[in-house]
Amino acid sequence: MTEEKTLSVDDTLAALRAVGEATRLRLVALLAESELTVKDATAILGQSQPRISRHLKLLAEADLIQRFPEGSWVYYRLAEGPEGQLARGLVSRISREDPVLAADQERFQAIRKAKAEEAAAYFAARALTWDRERSLHVAEEDVENAMRVALGDKPFHSFLDLGTGTGRLLEVFADQYTNALGIDASHDMLAVARANLAKAGLTNTQVRHGDVYALNVPPRSFDVVTIHQVLHSLAEAARALRPGGRLMIIDFAPHELEFLRDKHAHRRLGFAHDQMERWLEALDLDLEQVTDLVPGDDTNSNLTVTLWLARDRRIVTDLPARDTSREVA
């Protein structure tokens, strides 16, 4: 079993003092549900930006929350450590009918709705481009089903989705992971992903702006990693895998559709099985399964989607013990 992380008396008192103020408690209650920016918090709580920033700073100094810079914005979220667990426990014991928190929640939902509408408008503007590419291969639902079959139905602890886009895979595997992180280089796509995850009610999932070719995540920290058409981040994905962890790659088999390079920013026109196996071997990954999804006659294309499932060959037992009920399959 995983050893439960605990706090000293001094750290516990520091955390309680930090949250023991009305505005900071309201912030913690909001952050227990979703990440927020200073602008969001200012609009919800009706307080000035400097005051909100000061309260967030105090919460961060007490390790109750974490900050994630993203371009000109900074997102805040409850910490994952024991301080964050303490904060979540406090929030869970506050009545949802409290008039102050209920009003905060109403304003929060209005902001969420506005952001969802902005994200939908962005995605609609690019729908024709996406639809043209999707029409060339099997349905996305078929790809997702094949991925679930390949990974199996056993739960796993941590999930990393590289090039997460709309966050769709974070939704697909939500019933299997304990926590998940999606990374993408597009701020606009992350706005879409955040709206989708909020709509799905996923609070154990985060999306972050980042370079998938130079990941800012701890090494050996994820049980399952997926790469969807960002294959040049393969080495970074392998570095993020825990011993015994699995890597799922989704891309195209070799093809001759040159317009995908010109119009859709595809750097390579597909990948052969033997080529992929050599790359995985060089990264100490064992190729366990290959699935080719061949399009039907209605696509007028020979664009085949291929799923490659590989496993890190390092031994799992060289890690500290953790809850085996959530162990990688």
XYZ file of C-alpha atoms in Angstrom:
329
model
C 0.000 0.000 0.000
C 1.086 3.600 -0.587
C 2.440 5.285 2.530
C 0.103 8.154 3.390
C 1.919 11.489 3.430
C 1.358 13.408 6.634
C 2.069 16.878 8.015
C 3.947 17.946 11.111
C 2.110 19.923 13.777
C 3.822 23.139 12.633
C 2.940 22.554 8.972
C -0.648 21.720 9.889
C -0.987 24.914 11.897
C 0.562 26.935 9.058
C -1.934 25.470 6.575
C -4.874 26.124 8.893
C -3.761 29.707 9.503
C -3.459 30.270 5.761
C -6.958 29.034 5.031
C -8.450 30.554 8.188
C -9.662 33.762 6.532
C -12.926 34.298 4.667
C -11.544 35.262 1.261
C -8.891 32.557 1.300
C -11.422 29.924 2.333
C -13.664 31.017 -0.549
C -10.686 30.736 -2.922
C -9.838 27.259 -1.652
C -13.462 26.177 -2.117
C -13.351 27.337 -5.748
C -9.937 25.799 -6.417
C -11.119 22.466 -5.026
C -13.387 22.293 -8.055
C -11.314 23.849 -10.826
C -8.207 25.837 -11.608
C -8.599 29.613 -11.847
C -6.712 32.716 -12.938
C -6.478 35.904 -10.886
C -8.902 37.480 -13.355
C -11.413 34.675 -12.754
C -11.110 34.956 -8.984
C -11.447 38.744 -9.118
C -14.684 38.481 -11.088
C -16.132 35.781 -8.838
C -15.242 37.270 -5.464
C -15.729 40.918 -6.476
C -12.407 42.015 -5.003
C -9.448 43.890 -6.446
C -6.681 42.145 -8.346
C -3.949 43.115 -5.833
C -5.987 41.747 -2.936
C -6.745 38.471 -4.712
C -3.085 38.127 -5.723
C -1.998 38.631 -2.111
C -4.374 35.947 -0.837
C -3.224 33.520 -3.524
C 0.390 34.239 -2.624
C -0.263 33.379 1.019
C -2.005 30.139 0.048
C 0.890 29.221 -2.244
C 3.459 29.938 0.482
C 1.573 27.513 2.724
C 1.771 24.868 -0.063
C -2.008 24.712 -0.267
C -2.103 25.715 -3.927
C 0.172 25.556 -6.966
C 0.658 28.111 -9.709
C 1.157 27.273 -13.395
C 2.287 30.103 -15.710
C 0.784 29.881 -19.187
C 1.811 32.691 -21.501
C 0.572 35.954 -20.003
C -1.712 34.061 -17.600
C -1.089 32.139 -14.394
C -3.442 29.332 -13.400
C -3.886 28.298 -9.776
C -4.974 24.899 -8.498
C -5.084 23.079 -5.172
C -1.825 21.281 -4.449
C -1.636 17.499 -4.706
C 0.360 17.022 -1.480
C -0.873 16.621 2.110
C -1.596 20.349 2.402
C -3.880 20.119 -0.604
C -5.544 17.032 0.854
C -6.140 18.939 4.088
C -7.751 21.779 2.129
C -10.000 19.382 0.220
C -11.075 17.788 3.489
C -12.049 21.163 4.903
C -14.018 22.097 1.792
C -15.881 18.782 1.806
C -17.254 19.653 5.248
C -18.651 23.062 4.261
C -22.359 23.211 3.473
C -23.070 23.693 -0.227
C -26.077 25.770 0.837
C -23.916 28.442 2.454
C -25.157 31.692 0.817
C -21.672 33.150 0.241
C -20.265 30.034 -1.381
C -23.486 29.480 -3.337
C -23.186 32.988 -4.804
C -19.526 32.345 -5.639
C -20.540 29.141 -7.394
C -23.216 30.924 -9.428
C -20.724 33.521 -10.686
C -18.168 30.772 -11.315
C -20.595 28.829 -13.497
C -21.371 31.997 -15.486
C -17.649 32.439 -16.205
C -17.378 28.772 -17.191
C -20.290 29.162 -19.591
C -18.714 32.196 -21.250
C -15.403 30.387 -21.665
C -17.162 27.344 -23.106
C -18.886 29.553 -25.672
C -15.557 31.138 -26.645
C -13.963 27.705 -26.999
C -16.862 26.449 -29.108
C -16.541 29.456 -31.426
C -12.813 28.814 -31.871
C -13.376 25.158 -32.641
C -16.262 25.861 -35.017
C -14.029 28.188 -37.027
C -11.652 25.268 -37.629
C -14.258 22.552 -38.049
C -13.917 22.307 -41.827
C -10.183 21.618 -41.584
C -10.697 18.981 -38.908
C -13.620 17.369 -40.715
C -11.653 17.031 -43.945
C -8.863 15.121 -42.218
C -11.277 12.951 -40.223
C -13.154 11.982 -43.384
C -9.998 10.300 -44.659
C -9.822 7.556 -42.043
C -11.964 5.445 -39.750
C -14.261 7.188 -37.295
C -12.732 8.670 -34.148
C -15.017 6.436 -32.109
C -13.438 3.369 -33.711
C -9.953 4.671 -32.889
C -10.935 5.331 -29.278
C -12.503 1.882 -28.920
C -9.353 0.265 -30.318
C -7.247 2.199 -27.808
C -9.397 1.018 -24.913
C -9.149 -2.581 -26.101
C -5.358 -2.310 -26.402
C -4.886 -0.843 -22.916
C -7.410 -3.183 -21.311
C -9.916 -2.360 -18.613
C -7.682 -2.449 -15.526
C -7.246 0.880 -13.704
C -3.948 2.727 -13.601
C -2.721 5.589 -11.481
C -1.340 8.385 -13.683
C -2.007 9.313 -17.311
C -0.155 11.759 -19.585
C -1.605 12.819 -22.953
C 0.848 14.613 -25.245
C -0.659 16.921 -27.853
C -3.945 16.678 -25.970
C -5.820 19.068 -28.290
C -9.447 19.135 -27.169
C -8.669 16.847 -24.222
C -10.699 14.045 -25.744
C -8.436 11.202 -24.560
C -8.566 12.574 -21.023
C -12.314 11.994 -21.198
C -12.034 8.590 -22.888
C -9.892 7.086 -20.100
C -11.403 9.042 -17.184
C -12.888 5.888 -15.663
C -9.476 4.194 -15.463
C -6.940 6.714 -14.165
C -6.566 8.326 -10.742
C -5.138 11.566 -12.113
C -4.201 12.858 -15.549
C -2.332 15.633 -17.306
C -2.766 16.826 -20.886
C -0.118 18.983 -22.571
C -0.505 21.049 -25.727
C 1.335 23.952 -27.385
C -1.849 25.772 -28.435
C -3.450 28.148 -25.925
C -6.646 28.122 -27.994
C -6.895 24.339 -27.966
C -6.281 24.306 -24.228
C -9.245 26.640 -23.813
C -11.350 24.091 -25.697
C -9.970 21.263 -23.553
C -10.682 23.099 -20.312
C -14.260 23.748 -21.391
C -14.724 20.090 -22.345
C -13.272 18.780 -19.087
C -15.388 21.182 -17.051
C -18.500 20.030 -18.900
C -17.553 16.414 -18.178
C -17.060 17.239 -14.490
C -13.476 15.918 -14.377
C -11.718 17.440 -11.362
C -8.791 14.998 -11.232
C -7.552 16.104 -14.651
C -5.390 19.044 -15.678
C -4.261 20.509 -18.980
C -1.101 22.583 -19.312
C 0.591 24.646 -21.971
C 3.950 23.143 -22.792
C 6.446 21.935 -25.336
C 5.913 18.220 -25.944
C 9.474 18.067 -27.307
C 10.909 19.307 -23.984
C 8.524 18.130 -21.289
C 8.475 19.885 -17.955
C 7.291 16.847 -15.998
C 9.195 14.662 -13.524
C 10.866 11.641 -15.125
C 9.438 8.185 -14.460
C 6.137 9.608 -13.235
C 3.342 8.225 -15.475
C 1.866 4.761 -15.860
C 0.364 5.434 -19.303
C 1.437 8.002 -21.893
C -0.339 8.644 -25.198
C 1.065 10.400 -28.269
C -1.379 11.413 -30.978
C 0.361 12.658 -34.154
C 3.234 14.322 -32.285
C 5.658 11.453 -32.720
C 8.792 13.593 -32.555
C 8.217 13.764 -28.795
C 8.813 10.001 -28.515
C 12.003 10.279 -26.452
C 10.362 12.704 -24.032
C 7.386 10.377 -23.650
C 9.691 7.461 -22.850
C 11.467 9.548 -20.215
C 8.146 10.265 -18.484
C 7.198 6.563 -18.194
C 7.421 4.724 -14.919
C 9.194 1.359 -15.045
C 6.719 -1.065 -16.536
C 4.601 1.813 -17.834
C 2.968 1.763 -21.242
C 3.197 4.089 -24.219
C 0.375 4.279 -26.774
C 1.217 5.896 -30.104
C -1.512 6.883 -32.554
C -0.482 7.950 -36.032
C -0.854 7.073 -39.699
C 0.665 4.188 -41.598
C 2.760 5.256 -44.634
C 0.666 7.116 -47.232
C 1.042 9.538 -50.129
C -1.408 12.289 -49.195
C 0.977 15.196 -49.614
C -1.687 17.806 -48.833
C -1.631 16.670 -45.180
C 1.912 18.006 -44.999
C 1.025 21.262 -46.738
C -2.381 22.005 -45.209
C -2.385 20.146 -41.884
C 1.228 20.558 -40.730
C 2.043 16.835 -40.824
C 5.829 16.549 -40.763
C 5.919 12.915 -41.964
C 3.598 10.965 -44.221
C 3.065 8.028 -41.910
C 5.285 5.471 -40.172
C 6.073 1.835 -40.957
C 5.883 -0.905 -38.337
C 9.544 -1.908 -38.544
C 10.652 1.716 -38.325
C 8.585 2.239 -35.203
C 9.880 -0.917 -33.594
C 13.495 0.200 -34.124
C 12.796 3.570 -32.514
C 11.099 1.968 -29.525
C 13.913 -0.548 -29.116
C 16.438 2.302 -28.983
C 14.456 3.803 -26.092
C 14.337 0.520 -24.120
C 10.671 0.022 -24.920
C 9.236 -3.325 -25.964
C 6.604 -3.220 -28.712
C 3.741 -5.358 -27.416
C 0.915 -4.755 -29.846
C 0.193 -3.155 -33.236
C -3.314 -2.423 -34.505
C -4.057 -1.187 -38.020
C -7.428 0.497 -38.550
C -8.075 0.394 -42.282
C -10.681 2.841 -43.661
C -13.827 1.564 -45.294
C -14.917 2.076 -48.866
C -16.813 5.272 -47.984
C -13.673 7.333 -47.281
C -12.158 7.243 -50.792
C -8.767 6.948 -49.130
C -6.189 4.391 -48.087
C -5.245 6.377 -44.960
C -4.732 3.772 -42.239
C -4.581 4.708 -38.558
C -2.087 2.605 -36.605
C -1.894 2.092 -32.842
C 1.425 0.978 -31.379
C 1.472 -0.138 -27.732
C 4.877 -0.402 -26.060
C 6.026 -1.088 -22.500
C 8.983 0.242 -20.549
C 11.158 -2.794 -19.890
C 12.540 -1.527 -16.574
C 11.424 -3.476 -13.518
C 8.549 -2.019 -11.543
C 9.930 -3.182 -8.196
C 12.729 -0.597 -8.219
C 10.115 2.038 -7.269
C 8.787 2.794 -3.762
C 5.708 0.732 -2.943
C 2.337 2.162 -3.915
C -1.270 1.023 -3.981
C -1.299 -2.138 -6.078
C -5.052 -1.916 -6.559
C -4.352 0.966 -8.959
C -1.269 -0.627 -10.513
C -0.644 -0.540 -14.224
C -1.967 -3.579 -16.042
